[in-house]
mmCIF file of C-alpha atoms and ligand atoms in Angstrom:
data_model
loop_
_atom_site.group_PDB
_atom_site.id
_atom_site.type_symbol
_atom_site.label_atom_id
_atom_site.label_comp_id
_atom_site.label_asym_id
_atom_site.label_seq_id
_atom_site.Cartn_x
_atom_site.Cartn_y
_atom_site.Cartn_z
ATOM 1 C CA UNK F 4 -13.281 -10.479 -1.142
ATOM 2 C CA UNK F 5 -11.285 -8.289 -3.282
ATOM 3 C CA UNK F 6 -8.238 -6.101 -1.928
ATOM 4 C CA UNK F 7 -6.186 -4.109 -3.945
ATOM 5 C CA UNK F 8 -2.463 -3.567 -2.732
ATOM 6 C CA UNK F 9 -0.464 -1.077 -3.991
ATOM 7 C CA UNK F 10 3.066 -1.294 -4.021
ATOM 8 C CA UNK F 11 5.019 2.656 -3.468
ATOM 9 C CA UNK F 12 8.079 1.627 -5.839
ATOM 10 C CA UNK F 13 9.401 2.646 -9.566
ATOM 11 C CA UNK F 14 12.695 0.447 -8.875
ATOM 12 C CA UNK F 15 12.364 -2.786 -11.099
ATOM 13 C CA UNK F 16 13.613 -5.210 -8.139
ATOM 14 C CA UNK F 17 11.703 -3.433 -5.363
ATOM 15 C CA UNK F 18 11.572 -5.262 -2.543
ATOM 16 C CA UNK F 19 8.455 -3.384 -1.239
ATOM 17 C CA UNK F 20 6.831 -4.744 -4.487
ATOM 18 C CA UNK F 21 8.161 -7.818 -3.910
ATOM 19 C CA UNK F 22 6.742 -8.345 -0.481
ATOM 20 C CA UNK F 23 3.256 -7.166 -1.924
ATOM 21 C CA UNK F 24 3.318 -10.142 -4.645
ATOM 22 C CA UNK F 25 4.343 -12.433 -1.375
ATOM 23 C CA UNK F 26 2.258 -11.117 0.219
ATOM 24 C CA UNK F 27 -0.773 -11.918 -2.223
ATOM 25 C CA UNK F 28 0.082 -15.575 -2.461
ATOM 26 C CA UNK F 29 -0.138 -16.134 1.160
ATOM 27 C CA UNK F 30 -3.807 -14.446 0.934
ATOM 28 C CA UNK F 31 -6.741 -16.612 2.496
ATOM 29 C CA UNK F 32 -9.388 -18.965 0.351
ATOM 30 C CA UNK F 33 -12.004 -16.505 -0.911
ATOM 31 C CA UNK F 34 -9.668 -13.577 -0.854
ATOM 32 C CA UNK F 35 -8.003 -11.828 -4.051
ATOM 33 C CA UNK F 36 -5.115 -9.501 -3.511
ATOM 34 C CA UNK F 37 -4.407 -7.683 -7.147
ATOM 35 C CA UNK F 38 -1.239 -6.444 -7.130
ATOM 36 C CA UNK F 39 -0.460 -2.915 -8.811
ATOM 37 C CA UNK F 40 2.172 -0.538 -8.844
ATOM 38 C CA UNK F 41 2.613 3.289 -9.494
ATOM 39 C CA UNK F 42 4.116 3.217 -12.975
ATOM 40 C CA UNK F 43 3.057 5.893 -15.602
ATOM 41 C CA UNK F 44 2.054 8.830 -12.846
ATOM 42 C CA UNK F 45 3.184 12.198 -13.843
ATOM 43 C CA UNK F 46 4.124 14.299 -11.003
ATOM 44 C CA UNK F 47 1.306 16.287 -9.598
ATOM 45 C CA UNK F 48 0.379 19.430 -11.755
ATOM 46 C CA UNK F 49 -2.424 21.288 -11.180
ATOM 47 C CA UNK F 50 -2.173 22.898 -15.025
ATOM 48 C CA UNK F 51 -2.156 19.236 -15.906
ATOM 49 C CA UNK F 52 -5.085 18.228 -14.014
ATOM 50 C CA UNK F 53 -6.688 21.357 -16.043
ATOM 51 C CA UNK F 54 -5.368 20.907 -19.457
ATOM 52 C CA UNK F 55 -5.662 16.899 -19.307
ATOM 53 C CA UNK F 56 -7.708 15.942 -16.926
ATOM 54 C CA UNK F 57 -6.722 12.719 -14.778
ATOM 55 C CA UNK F 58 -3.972 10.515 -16.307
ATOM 56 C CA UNK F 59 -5.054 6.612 -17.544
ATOM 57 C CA UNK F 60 -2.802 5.590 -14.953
ATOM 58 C CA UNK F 61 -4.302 6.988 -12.110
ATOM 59 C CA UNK F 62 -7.954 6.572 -13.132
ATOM 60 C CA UNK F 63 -6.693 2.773 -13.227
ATOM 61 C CA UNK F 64 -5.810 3.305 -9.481
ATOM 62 C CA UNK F 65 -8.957 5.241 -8.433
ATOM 63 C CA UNK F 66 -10.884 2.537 -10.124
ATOM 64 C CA UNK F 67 -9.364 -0.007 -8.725
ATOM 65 C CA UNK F 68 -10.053 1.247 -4.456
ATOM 66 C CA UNK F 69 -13.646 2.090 -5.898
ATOM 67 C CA UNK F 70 -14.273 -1.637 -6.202
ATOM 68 C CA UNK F 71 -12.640 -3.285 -4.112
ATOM 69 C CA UNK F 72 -13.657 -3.989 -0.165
ATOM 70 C CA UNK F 73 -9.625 -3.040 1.480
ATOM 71 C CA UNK F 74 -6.603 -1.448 0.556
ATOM 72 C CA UNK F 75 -3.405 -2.792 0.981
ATOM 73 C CA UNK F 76 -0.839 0.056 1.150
ATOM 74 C CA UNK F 77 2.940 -1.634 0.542
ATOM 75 C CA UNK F 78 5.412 1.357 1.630
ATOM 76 C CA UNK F 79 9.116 2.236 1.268
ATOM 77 C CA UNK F 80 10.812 4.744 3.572
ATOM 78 C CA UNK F 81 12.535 7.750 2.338
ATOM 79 C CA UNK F 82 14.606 9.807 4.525
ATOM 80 C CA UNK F 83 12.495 8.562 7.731
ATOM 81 C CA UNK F 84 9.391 9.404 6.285
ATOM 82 C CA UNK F 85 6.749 8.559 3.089
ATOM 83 C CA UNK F 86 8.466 7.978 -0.577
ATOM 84 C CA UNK F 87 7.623 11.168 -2.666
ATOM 85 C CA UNK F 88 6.425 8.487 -6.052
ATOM 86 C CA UNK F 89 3.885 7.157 -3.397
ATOM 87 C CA UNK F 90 2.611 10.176 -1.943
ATOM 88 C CA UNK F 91 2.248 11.973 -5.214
ATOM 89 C CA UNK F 92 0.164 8.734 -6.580
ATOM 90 C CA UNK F 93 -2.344 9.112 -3.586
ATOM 91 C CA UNK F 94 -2.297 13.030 -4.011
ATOM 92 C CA UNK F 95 -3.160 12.124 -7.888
ATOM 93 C CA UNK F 96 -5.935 9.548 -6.704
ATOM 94 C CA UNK F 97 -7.559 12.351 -4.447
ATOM 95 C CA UNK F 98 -8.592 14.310 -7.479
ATOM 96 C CA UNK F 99 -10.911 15.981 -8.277
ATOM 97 C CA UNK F 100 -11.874 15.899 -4.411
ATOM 98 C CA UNK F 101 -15.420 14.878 -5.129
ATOM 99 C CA UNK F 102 -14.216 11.084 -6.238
ATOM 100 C CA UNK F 103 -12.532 10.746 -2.497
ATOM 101 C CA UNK F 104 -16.225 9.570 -0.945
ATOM 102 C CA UNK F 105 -16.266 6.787 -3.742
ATOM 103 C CA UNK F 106 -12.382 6.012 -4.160
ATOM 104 C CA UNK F 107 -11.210 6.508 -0.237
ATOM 105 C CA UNK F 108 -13.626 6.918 2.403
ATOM 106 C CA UNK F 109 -14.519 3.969 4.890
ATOM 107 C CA UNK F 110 -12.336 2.223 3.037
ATOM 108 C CA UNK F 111 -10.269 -0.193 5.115
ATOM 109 C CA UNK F 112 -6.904 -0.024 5.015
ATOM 110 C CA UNK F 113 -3.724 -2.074 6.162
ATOM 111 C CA UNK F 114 -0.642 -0.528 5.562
ATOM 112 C CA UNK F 115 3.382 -2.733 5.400
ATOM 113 C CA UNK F 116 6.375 -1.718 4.021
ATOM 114 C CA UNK F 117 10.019 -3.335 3.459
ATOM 115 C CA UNK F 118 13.437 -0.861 3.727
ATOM 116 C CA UNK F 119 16.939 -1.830 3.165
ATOM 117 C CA UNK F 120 18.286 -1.025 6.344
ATOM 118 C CA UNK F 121 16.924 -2.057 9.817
ATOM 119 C CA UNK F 122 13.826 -0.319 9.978
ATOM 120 C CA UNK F 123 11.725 -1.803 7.925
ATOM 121 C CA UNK F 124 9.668 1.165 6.780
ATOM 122 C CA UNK F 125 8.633 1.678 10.489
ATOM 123 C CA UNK F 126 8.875 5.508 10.410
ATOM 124 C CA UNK F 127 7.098 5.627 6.872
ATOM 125 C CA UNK F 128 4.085 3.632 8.177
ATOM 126 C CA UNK F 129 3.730 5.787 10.673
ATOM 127 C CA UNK F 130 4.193 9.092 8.404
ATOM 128 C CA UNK F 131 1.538 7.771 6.380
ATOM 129 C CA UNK F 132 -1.538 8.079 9.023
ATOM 130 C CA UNK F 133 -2.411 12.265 8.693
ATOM 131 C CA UNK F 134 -2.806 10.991 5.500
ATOM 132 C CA UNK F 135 -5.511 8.436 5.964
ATOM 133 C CA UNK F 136 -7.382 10.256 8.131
ATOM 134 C CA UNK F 137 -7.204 13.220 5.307
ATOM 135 C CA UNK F 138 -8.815 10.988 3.080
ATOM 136 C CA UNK F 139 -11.106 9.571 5.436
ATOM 137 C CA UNK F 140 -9.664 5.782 5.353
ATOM 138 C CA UNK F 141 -10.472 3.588 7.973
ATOM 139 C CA UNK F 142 -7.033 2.178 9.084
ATOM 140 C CA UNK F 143 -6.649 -1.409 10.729
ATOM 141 C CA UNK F 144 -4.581 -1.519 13.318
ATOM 142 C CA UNK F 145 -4.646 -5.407 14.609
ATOM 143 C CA UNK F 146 -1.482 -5.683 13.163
ATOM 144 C CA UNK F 147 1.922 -4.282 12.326
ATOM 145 C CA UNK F 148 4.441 -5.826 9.730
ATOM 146 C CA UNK F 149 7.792 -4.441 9.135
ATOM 147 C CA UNK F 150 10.352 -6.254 6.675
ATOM 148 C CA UNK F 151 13.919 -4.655 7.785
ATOM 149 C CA UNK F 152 17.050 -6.044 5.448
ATOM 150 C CA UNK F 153 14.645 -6.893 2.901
ATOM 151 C CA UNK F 154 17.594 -7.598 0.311
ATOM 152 C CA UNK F 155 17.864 -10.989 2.129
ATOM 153 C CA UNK F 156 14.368 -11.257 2.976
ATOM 154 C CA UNK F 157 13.138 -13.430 -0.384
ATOM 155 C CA UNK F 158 14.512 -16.789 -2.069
ATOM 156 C CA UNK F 159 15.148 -16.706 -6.317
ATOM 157 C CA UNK F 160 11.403 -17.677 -6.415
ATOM 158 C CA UNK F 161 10.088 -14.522 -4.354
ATOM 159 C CA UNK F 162 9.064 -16.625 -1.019
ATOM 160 C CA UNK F 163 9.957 -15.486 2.257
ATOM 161 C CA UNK F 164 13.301 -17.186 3.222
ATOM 162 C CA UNK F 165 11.998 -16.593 6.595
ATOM 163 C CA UNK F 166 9.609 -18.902 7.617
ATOM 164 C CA UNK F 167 8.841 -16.620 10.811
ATOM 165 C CA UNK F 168 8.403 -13.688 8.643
ATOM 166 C CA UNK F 169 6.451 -15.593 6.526
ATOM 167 C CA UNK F 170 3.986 -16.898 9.512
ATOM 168 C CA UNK F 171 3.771 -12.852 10.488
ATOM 169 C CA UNK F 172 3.085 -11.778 7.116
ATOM 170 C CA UNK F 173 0.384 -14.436 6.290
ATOM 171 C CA UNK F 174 -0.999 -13.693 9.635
ATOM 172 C CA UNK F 175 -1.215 -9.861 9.242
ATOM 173 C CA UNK F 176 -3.206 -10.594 5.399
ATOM 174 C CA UNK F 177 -5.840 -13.131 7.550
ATOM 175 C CA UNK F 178 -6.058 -10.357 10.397
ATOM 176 C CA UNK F 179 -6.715 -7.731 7.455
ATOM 177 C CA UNK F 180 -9.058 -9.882 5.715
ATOM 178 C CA UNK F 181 -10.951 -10.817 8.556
ATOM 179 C CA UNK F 182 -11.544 -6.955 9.598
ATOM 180 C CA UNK F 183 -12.775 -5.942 6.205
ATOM 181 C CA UNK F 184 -14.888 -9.100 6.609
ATOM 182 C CA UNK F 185 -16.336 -8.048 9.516
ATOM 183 C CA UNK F 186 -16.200 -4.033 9.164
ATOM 184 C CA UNK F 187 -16.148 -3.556 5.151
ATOM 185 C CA UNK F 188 -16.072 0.116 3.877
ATOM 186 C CA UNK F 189 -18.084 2.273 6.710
HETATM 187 C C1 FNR D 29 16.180 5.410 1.248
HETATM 188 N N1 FNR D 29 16.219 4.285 2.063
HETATM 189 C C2 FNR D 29 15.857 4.399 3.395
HETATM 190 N N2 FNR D 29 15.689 3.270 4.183
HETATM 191 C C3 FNR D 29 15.297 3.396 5.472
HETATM 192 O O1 FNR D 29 15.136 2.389 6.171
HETATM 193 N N3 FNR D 29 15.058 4.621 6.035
HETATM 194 C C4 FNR D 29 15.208 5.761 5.315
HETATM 195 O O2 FNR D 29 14.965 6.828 5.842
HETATM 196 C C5 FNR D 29 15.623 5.664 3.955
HETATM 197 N N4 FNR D 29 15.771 6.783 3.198
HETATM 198 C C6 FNR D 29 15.948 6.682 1.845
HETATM 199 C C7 FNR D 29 15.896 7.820 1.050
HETATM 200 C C8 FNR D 29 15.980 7.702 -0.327
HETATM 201 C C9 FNR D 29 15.862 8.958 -1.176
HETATM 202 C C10 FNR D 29 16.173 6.438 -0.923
HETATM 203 C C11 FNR D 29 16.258 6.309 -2.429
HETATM 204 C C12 FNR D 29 16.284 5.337 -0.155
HETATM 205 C C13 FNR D 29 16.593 2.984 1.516
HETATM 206 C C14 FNR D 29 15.372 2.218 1.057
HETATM 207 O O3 FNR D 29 14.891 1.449 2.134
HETATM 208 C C15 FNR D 29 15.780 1.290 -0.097
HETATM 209 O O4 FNR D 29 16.223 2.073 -1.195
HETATM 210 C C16 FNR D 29 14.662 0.369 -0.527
HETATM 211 O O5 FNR D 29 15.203 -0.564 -1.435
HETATM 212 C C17 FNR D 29 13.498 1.148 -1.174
HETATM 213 O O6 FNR D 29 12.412 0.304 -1.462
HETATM 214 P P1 FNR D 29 12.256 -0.477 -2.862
HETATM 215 O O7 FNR D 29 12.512 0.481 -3.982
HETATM 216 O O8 FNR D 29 13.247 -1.605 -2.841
HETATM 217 O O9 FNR D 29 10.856 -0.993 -2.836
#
């Protein structure tokens, strides 16, 4: 099984990408998490999208939710809501609106996020679902993970330092994996 996470942060130490990467090394035998990131995206133009087409980085993206059997969706939280750098990657990955069938729709999705404060991306995760049903995603909702005071959250080698939050986080990948086991892309 192949899932493809996608981690909403430019910032070189982000924590959100950091809890995708721990994330992928707690993933089950027979499951593959590749980790990417949302580097290279120009912000949405539609004279770009005209003159240029789709940018390498994106079609990298797209390509990568076209083949794979779940989406995991690693948020920050920006002023109580969903990081602009994020949203402006999916809103590049929903063009031209005819790819959304093959790139988006069915596909399951499980969505965590880390924050600096005490949140732990709470209000972003839930900011993010008018989206998904937009794009015709089919959310999974047997779990929730939220990593508050995630500057303390991993050790020099990128582990948890929790070991609960660890056990929560490697049980919210084997919940996800099971579902798109069991559902796949409807
Ligand atoms: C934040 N941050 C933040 N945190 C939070 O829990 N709730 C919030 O509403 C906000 N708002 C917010 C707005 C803006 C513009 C920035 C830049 C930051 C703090 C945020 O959690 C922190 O910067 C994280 O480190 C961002 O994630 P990465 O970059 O570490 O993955």
């Amino acid at each position: 099984m192949q899932i493809v996470g996608i981690a909403g942060s430019l910032r070189k130490g982000s924590f959100n990408r950091q809890l995708l990467e721990a994330m992928a090394a707690l993933a089950p035998e027979g499951v593959t998490i590749a980790c990417h990131g949302i580097e290279g995206i120009p912000v949405y133009d539609g004279d770009v999208e005209n003159d240029s087409g789709i940018p390498a980085a994106v079609e990298t993206l797209k390509e990568a939710c076209s083949k794979s059997d779940g989406l995991l969706l690693v948020t920050p939280e920006y002023n109580q809501s969903v990081p602009g750098p994020l949203k402006n990657a999916m809103d590049w990955m929903s063009r031209p609106p005819k790819d959304i069938g093959k790139v988006f729709r069915g596909l399951p999705v499980a969505l965590t996020g880390a924050s600096a404060g005490p949140n732990g991306s709470r209000a972003a995760q839930y900011a993010w679902l008018p989206v998904f049903r937009g794009l015709g995603l089919q959310p999974w909702f047997g779990g929730q993970l939220y990593l508050p005071r995630a500057g303390e959250a991993f050790d020099e080698v990128g582990q948890f330092s929790d070991p609960d939050m660890r056990d929560r986080a490697q049980q919210f990948v084997s919940g996800f994996a099971r579902f798109v086991d069991q559902n796949g892309r409807q």
